[in-house]
Short mmCIF file of C-alpha atoms in Angstrom, two decimals:
data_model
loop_
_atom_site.label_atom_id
_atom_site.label_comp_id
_atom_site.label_asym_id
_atom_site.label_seq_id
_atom_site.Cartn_x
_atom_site.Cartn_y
_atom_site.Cartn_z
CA UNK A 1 0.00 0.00 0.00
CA UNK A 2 3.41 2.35 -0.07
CA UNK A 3 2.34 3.41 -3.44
CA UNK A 4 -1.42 4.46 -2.84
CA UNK A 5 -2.53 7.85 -3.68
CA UNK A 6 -5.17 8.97 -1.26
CA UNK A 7 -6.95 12.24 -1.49
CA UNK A 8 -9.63 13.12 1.02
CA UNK A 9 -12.15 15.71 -0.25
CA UNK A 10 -13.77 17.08 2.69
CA UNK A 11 -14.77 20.99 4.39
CA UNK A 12 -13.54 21.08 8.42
CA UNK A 13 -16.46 21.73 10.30
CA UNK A 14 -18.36 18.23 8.36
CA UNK A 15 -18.24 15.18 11.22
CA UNK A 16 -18.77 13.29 8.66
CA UNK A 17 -15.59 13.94 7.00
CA UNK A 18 -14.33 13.69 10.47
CA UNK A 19 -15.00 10.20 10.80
CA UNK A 20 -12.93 9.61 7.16
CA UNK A 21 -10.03 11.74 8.87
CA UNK A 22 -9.93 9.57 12.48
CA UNK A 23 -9.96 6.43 10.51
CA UNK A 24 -7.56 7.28 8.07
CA UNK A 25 -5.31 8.41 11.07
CA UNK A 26 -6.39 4.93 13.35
CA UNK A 27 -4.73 3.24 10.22
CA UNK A 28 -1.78 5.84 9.24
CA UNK A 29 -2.24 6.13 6.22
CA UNK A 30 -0.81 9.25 4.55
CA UNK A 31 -3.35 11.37 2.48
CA UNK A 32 -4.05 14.32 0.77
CA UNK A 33 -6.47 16.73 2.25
CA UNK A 34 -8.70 18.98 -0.45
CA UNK A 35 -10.89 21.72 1.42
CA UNK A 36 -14.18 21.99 -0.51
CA UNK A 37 -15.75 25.15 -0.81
CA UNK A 38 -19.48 23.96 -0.80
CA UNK A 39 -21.25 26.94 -2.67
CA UNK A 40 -18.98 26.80 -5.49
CA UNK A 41 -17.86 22.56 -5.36
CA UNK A 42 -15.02 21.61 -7.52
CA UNK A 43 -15.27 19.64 -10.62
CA UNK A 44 -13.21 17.16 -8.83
CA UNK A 45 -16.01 16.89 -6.10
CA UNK A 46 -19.16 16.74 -8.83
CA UNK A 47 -16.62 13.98 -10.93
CA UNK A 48 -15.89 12.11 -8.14
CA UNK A 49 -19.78 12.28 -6.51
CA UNK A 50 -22.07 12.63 -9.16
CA UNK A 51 -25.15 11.14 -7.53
CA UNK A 52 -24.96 13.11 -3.82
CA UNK A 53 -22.51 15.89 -4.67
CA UNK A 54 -21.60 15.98 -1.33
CA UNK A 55 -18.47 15.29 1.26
CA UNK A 56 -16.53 13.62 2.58
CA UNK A 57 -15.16 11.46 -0.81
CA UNK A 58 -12.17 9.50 -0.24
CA UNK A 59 -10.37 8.80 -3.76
CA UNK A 60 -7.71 6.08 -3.74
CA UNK A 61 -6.21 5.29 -6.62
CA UNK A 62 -8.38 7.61 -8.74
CA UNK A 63 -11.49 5.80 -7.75
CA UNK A 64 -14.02 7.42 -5.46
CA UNK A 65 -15.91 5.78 -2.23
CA UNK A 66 -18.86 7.73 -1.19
CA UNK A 67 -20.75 8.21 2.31
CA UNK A 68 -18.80 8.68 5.06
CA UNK A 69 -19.63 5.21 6.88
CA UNK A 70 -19.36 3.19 4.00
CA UNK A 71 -15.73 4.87 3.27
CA UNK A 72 -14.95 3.96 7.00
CA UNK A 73 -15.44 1.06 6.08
CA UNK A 74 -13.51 1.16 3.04
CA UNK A 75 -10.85 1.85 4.86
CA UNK A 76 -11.09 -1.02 7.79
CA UNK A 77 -11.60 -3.31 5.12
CA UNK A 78 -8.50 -2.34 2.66
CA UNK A 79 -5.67 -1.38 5.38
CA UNK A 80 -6.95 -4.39 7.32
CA UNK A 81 -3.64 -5.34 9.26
CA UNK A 82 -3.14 -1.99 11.30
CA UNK A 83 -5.98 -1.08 13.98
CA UNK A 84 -9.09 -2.65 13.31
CA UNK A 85 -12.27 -0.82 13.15
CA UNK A 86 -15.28 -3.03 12.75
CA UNK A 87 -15.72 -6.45 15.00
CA UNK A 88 -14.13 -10.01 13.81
CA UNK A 89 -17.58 -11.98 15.01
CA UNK A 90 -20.10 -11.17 12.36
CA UNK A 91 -23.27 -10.62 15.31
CA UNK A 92 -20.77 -7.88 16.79
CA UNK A 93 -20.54 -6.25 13.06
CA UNK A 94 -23.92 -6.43 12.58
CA UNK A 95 -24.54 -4.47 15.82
CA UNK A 96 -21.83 -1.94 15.40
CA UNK A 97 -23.23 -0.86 11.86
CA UNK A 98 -26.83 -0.73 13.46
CA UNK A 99 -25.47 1.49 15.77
CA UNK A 100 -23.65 3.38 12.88
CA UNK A 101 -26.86 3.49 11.38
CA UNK A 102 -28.84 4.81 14.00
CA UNK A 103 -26.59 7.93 14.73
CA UNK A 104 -27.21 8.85 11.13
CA UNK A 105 -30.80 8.86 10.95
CA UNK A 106 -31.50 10.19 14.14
CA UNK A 107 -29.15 12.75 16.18
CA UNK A 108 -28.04 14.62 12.55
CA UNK A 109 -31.83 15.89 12.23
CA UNK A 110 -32.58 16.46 16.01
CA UNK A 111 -29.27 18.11 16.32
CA UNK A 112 -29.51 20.61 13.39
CA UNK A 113 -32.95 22.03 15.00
CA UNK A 114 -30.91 22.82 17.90
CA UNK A 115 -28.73 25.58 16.10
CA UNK A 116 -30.95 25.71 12.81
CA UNK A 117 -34.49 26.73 14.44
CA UNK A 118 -36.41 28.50 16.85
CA UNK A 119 -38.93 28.06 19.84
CA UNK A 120 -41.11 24.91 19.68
CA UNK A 121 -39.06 23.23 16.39
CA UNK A 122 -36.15 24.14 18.83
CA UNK A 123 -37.54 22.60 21.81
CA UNK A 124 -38.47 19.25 20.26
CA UNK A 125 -35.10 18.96 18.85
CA UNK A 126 -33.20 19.56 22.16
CA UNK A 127 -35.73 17.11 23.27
CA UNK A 128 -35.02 14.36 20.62
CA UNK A 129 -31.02 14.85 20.55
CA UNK A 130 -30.82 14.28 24.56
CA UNK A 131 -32.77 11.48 23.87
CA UNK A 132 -30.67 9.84 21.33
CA UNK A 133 -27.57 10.72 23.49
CA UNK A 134 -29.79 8.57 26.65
CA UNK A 135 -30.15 5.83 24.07
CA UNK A 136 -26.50 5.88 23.27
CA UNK A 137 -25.20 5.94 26.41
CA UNK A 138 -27.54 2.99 27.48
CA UNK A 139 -25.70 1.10 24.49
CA UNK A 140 -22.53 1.95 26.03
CA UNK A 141 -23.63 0.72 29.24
CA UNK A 142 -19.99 0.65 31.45
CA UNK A 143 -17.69 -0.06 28.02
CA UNK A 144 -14.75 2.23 28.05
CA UNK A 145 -15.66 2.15 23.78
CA UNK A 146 -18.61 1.17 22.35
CA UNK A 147 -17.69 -2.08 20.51
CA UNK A 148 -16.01 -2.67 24.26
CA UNK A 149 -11.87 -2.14 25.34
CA UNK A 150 -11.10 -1.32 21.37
CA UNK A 151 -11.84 2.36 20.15
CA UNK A 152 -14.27 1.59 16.34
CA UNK A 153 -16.41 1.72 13.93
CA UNK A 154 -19.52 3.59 16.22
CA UNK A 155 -16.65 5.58 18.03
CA UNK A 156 -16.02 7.04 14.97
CA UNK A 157 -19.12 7.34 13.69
CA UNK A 158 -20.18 9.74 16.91
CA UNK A 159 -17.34 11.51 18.07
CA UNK A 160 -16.99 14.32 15.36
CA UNK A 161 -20.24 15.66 16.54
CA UNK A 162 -18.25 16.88 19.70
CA UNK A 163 -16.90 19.26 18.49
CA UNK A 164 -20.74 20.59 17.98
CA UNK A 165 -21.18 20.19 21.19
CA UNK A 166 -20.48 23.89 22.57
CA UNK A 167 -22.51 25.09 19.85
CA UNK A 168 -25.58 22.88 20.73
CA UNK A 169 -25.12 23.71 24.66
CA UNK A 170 -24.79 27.50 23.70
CA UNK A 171 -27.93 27.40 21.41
CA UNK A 172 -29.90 24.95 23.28
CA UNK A 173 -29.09 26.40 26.75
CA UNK A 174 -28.28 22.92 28.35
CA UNK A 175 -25.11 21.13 30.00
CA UNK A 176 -24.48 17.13 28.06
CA UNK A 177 -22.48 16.77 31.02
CA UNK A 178 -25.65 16.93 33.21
CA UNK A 179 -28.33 15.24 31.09
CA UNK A 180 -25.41 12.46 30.01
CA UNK A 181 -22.49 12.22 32.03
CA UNK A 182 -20.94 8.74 30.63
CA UNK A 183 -21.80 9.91 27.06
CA UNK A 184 -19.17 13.05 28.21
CA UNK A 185 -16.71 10.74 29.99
CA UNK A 186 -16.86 8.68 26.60
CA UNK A 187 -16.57 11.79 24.27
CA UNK A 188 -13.01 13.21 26.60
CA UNK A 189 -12.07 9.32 26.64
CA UNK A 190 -11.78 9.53 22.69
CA UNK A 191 -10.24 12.98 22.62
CA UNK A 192 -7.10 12.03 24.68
CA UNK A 193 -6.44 9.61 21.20
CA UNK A 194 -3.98 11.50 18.95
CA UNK A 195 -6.23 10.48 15.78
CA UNK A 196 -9.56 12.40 17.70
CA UNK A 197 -7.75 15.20 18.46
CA UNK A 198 -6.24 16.15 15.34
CA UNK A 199 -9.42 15.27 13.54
CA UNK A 200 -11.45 17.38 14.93
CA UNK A 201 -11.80 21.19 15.13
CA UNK A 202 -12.05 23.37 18.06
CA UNK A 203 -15.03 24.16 19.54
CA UNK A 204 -15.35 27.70 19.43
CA UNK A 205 -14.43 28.26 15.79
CA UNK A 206 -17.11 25.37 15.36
CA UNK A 207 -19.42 27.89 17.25
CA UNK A 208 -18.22 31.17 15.11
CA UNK A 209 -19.19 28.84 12.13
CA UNK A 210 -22.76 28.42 13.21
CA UNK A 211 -23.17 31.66 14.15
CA UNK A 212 -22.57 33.02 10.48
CA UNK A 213 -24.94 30.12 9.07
CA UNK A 214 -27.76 31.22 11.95
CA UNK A 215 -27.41 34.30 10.32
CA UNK A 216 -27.27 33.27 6.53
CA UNK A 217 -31.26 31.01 7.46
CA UNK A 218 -32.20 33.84 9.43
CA UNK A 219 -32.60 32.22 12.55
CA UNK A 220 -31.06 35.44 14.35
CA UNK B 1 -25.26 -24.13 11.33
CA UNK B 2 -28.06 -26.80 11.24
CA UNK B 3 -29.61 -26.45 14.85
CA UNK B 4 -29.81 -23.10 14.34
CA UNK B 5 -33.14 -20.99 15.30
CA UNK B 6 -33.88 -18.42 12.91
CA UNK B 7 -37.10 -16.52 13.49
CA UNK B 8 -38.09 -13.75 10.79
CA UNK B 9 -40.66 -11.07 11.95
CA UNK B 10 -42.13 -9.54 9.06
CA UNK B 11 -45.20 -7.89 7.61
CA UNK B 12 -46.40 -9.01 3.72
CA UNK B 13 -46.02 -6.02 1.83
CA UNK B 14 -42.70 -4.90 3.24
CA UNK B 15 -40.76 -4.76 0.41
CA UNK B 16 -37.40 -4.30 3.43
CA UNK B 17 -39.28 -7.32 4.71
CA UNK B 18 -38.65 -8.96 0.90
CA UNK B 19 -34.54 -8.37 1.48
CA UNK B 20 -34.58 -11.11 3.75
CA UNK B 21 -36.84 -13.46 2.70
CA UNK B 22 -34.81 -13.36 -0.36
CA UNK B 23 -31.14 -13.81 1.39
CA UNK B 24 -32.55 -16.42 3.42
CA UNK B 25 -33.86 -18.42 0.70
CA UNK B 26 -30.45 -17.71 -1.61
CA UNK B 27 -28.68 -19.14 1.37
CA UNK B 28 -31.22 -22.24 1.49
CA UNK B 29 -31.87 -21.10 5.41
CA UNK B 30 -34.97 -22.64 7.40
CA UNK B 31 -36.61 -20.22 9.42
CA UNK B 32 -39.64 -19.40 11.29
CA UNK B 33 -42.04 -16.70 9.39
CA UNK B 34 -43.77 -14.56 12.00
CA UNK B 35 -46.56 -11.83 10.45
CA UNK B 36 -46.73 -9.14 12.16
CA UNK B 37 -49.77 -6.64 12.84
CA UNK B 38 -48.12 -3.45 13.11
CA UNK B 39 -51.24 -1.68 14.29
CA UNK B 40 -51.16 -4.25 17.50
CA UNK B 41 -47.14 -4.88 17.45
CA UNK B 42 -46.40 -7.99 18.99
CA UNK B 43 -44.52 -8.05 22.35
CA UNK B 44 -41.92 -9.86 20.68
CA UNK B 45 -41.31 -7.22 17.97
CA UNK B 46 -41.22 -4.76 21.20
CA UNK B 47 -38.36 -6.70 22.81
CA UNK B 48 -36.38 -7.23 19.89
CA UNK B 49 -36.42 -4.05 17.67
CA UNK B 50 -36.97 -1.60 21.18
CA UNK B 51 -35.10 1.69 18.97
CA UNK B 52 -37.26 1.59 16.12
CA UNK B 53 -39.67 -1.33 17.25
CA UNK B 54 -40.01 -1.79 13.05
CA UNK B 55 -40.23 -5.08 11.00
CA UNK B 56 -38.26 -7.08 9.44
CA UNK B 57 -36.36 -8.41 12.23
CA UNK B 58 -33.92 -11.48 11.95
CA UNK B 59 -33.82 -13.66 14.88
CA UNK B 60 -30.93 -15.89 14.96
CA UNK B 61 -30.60 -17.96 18.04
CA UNK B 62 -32.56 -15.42 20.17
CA UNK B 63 -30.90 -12.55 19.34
CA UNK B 64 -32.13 -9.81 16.97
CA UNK B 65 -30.84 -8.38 13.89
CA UNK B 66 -32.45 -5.37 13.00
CA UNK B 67 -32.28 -2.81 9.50
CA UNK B 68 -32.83 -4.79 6.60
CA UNK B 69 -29.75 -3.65 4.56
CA UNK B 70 -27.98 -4.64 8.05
CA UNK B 71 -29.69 -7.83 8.45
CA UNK B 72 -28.88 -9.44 4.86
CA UNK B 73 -25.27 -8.65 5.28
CA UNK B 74 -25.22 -10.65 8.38
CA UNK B 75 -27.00 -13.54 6.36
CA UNK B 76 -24.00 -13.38 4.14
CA UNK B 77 -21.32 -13.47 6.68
CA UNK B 78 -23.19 -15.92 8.85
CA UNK B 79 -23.88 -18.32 5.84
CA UNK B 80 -20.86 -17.93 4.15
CA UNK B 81 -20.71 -20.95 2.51
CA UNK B 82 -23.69 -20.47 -0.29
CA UNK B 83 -24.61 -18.16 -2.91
CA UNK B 84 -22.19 -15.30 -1.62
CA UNK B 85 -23.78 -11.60 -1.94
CA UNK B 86 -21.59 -9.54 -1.71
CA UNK B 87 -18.21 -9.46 -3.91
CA UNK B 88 -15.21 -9.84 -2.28
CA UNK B 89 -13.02 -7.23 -3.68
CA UNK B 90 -13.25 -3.92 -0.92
CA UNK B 91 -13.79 -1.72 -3.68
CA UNK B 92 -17.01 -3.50 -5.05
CA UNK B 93 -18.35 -4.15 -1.18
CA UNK B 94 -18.14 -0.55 -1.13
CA UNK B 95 -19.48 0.22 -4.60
CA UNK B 96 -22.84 -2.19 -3.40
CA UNK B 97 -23.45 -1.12 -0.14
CA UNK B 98 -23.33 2.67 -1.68
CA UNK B 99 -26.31 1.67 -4.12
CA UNK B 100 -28.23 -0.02 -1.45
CA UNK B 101 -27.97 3.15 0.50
CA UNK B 102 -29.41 5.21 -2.29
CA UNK B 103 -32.36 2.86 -2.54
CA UNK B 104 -32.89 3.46 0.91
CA UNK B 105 -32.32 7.46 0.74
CA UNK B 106 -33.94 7.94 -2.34
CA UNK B 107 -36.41 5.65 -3.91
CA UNK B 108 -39.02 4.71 -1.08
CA UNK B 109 -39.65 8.31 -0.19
CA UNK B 110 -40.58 9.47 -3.33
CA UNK B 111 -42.38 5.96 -4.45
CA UNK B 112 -44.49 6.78 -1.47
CA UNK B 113 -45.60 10.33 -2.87
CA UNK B 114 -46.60 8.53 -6.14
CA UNK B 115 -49.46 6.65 -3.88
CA UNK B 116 -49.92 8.51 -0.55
CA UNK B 117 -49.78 11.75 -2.24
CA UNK B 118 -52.18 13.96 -4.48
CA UNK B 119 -51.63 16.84 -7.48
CA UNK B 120 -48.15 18.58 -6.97
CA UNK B 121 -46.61 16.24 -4.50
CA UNK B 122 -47.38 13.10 -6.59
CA UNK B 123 -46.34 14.73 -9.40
CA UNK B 124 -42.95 16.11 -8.07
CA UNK B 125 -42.58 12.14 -6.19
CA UNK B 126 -43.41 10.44 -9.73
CA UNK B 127 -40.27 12.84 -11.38
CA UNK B 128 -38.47 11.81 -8.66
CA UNK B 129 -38.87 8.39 -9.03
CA UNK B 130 -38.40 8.04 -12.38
CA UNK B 131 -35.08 9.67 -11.92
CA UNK B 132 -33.89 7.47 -9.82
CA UNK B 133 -34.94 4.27 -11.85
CA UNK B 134 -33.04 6.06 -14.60
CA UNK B 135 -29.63 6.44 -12.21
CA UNK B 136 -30.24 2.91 -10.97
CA UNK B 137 -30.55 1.66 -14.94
CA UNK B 138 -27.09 4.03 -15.37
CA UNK B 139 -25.49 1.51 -12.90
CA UNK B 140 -26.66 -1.36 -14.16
CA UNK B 141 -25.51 -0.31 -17.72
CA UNK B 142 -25.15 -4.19 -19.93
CA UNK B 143 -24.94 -6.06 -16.89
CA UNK B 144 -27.15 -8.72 -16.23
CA UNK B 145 -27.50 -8.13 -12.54
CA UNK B 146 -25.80 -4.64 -10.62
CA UNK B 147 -22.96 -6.42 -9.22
CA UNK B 148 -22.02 -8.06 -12.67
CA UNK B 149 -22.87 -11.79 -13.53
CA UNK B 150 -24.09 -12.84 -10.09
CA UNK B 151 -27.13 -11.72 -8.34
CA UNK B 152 -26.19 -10.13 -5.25
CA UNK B 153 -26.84 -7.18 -2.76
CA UNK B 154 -27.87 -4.48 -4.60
CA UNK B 155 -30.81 -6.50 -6.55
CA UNK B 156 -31.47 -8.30 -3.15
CA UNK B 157 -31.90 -4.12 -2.03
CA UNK B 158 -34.00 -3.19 -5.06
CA UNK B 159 -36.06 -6.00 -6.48
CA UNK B 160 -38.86 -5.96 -3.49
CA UNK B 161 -40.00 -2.56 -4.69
CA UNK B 162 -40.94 -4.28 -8.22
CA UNK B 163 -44.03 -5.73 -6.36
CA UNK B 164 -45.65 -2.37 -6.00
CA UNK B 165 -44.70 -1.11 -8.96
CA UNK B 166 -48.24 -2.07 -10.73
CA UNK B 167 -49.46 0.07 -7.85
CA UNK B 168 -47.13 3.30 -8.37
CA UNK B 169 -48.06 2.94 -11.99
CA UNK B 170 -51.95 2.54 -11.72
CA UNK B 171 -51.97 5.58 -9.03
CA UNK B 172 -49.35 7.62 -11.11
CA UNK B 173 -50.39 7.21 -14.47
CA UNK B 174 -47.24 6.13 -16.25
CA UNK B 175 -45.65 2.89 -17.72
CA UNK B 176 -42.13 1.72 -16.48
CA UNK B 177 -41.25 -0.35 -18.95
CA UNK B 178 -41.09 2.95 -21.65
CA UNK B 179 -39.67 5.14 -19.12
CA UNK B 180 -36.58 2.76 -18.30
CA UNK B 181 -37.01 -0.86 -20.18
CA UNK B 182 -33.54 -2.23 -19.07
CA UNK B 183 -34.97 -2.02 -15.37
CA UNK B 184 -37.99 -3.72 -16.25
CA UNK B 185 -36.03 -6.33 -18.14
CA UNK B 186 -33.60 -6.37 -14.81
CA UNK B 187 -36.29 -7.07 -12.63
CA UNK B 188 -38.32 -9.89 -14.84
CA UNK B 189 -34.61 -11.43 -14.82
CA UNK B 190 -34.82 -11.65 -11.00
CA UNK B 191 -38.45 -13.09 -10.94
CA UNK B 192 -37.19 -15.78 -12.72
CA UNK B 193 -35.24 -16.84 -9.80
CA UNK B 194 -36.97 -19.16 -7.40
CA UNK B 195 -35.65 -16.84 -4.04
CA UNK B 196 -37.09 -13.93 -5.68
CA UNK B 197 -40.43 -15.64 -7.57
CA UNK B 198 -41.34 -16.59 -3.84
CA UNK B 199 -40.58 -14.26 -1.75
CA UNK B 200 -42.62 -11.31 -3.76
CA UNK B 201 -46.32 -10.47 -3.24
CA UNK B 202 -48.43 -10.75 -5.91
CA UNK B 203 -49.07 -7.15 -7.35
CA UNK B 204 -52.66 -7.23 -7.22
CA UNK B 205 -52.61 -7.86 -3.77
CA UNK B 206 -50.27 -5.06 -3.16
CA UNK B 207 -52.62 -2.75 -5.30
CA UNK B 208 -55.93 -3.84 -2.93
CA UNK B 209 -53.58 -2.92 0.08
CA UNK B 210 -52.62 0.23 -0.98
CA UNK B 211 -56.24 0.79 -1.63
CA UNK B 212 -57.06 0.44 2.03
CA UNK B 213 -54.19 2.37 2.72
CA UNK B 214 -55.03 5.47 0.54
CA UNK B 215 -58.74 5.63 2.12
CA UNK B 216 -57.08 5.43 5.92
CA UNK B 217 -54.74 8.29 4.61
CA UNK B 218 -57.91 10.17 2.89
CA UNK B 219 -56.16 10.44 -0.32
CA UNK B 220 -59.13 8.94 -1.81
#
């Protein structure tokens, strides 16, 4: 694998691109990183994604792998003697991509009404996204890592979206750490791993981001 | 694998529901066929699929497997042995389980406008649709099935929704096989296979459901 090229098309503040990043660092593997300016995409992006147009895309070798899961994937699957990501025993992989799964159709949504609208829309978001975080952290049970001892595949798949986190509290005018405090003790657990940390962007710039869209939908 | 219990809760017309009748009988599996009455969910249903408490549900020795897309890729790890789904190569795994996402993202929403929906929002669901038959018969291209010679994932994903689709076209006005005639010929090459033939609904009978369906909706 010396001789792969490996280009990740991504835009910092996406935790989906995160997850590409942290499992591209879990597995070393050296890459080239192409910010995407998302109201005017590059030909590359619209090649390489025809169907979604959107990021994270992780090209190796020329060829593209779309959706940020499925690339994790990718990745666990292709630089498979370094780190592991997904379970050996096929019940355990089944779980870990329903789990995968899960944060994808539900806290995305809930969260975005959290920033993204106001007074009752707001409300019921907060409402649903501490809920999903309950569920979560009822999967997690007393596991330092979801999948158990081993940092993977649902790690990854959650993590990015704290560094939303201050944003969410600051909008939502709640404290995780109150509502969910294993879900926090999970989310510092993962940031004191060298691949979280440089992966993900800090907090407050996340914040000055949000406060610039808030403005652009006219939610303030 | 031969004293294994597999239990499948399912409901008729669930074309998700179809995905696994379909793996199971490609892998030659016995199994237990629960129906389910999701407007009186049984308390077994409850216990096993407690997030989204939604058919189908695998049950393999007492312990659930839950998303359909989820649950047929388990079939093909557990029951590795016959009638692989899908290909081995990384690239391809990834390439399949992308499609089968789009299916999921894409077609069933706007399928469901074509029946559930009147004037503008049918209309907009039907162009929808159609579209994304048309990107699906892009993939496909000359191939005999999406993943190349063998029948596999993606058609396992796809072929369900060809059961309704004497519904979609009665309520939306239109005829498939001169919008997109390689799909149609796709998916008369997949009835011909014994998993498939059986597993499907007859389309009339999914036609008088979605009759009772549109009244309780008061579409009609």
């Amino acid at each position: 694998m010396a001789n792969d090229e490996v280009i990740l098309l991504d835009f910092w503040p996406s935790m989906f691109g995160m997850r590409l990043r942290i499992a591209l660092a879990e597995k070393e593997v050296k890459y080239e990183y192409k910010e995407e300016d998302l109201r005017n995409k590059s030909p590359l992006l619209l090649q390489m994604n025809p169907i979604h147009k959107k990021i994270p895309v992780l090209i190796h070798n020329g060829k593209p792998v779309c959706e940020s899961n499925i690339a994790v994937e990718y990745i666990d699957e292709v630089w498979k003697d370094k780190a592991p990501l997904l379970p050996s025993d096929p019940y355990d992989r089944a779980q870990a991509r329903f789990w995968a799964d899960y944060i994808d159709k539900k806290l995305y949504d809930s969260a975005r009404k959290i920033w993204g609208t106001k007074e009752e829309e707001q409300e019921a978001g907060k409402k649903d996204f501490i809920e999903c975080l309950k569920v979560l952290e009822g999967e997690l049970g007393d596991k330092p890592y979801f999948g158990g001892d081993n940092f993977g595949f649902v790690d990854i798949a959650l993590i990015g979206f704290y560094s939303w986190f201050y944003a969410y509290e600051t909008y939502g005018n709640f404290s995780t750490e109150a509502e969910c405090p294993k879900f926090v003790a999970w989310a510092k657990r993962c940031m004191q791993r060298d691949s979280v940390a440089k992966s993900l962007p800090d907090q407050h710039k996340v914040l000055e981001f949000i406060k610039v869209l808030r403005k652009k939908y006219g939610v303030e």
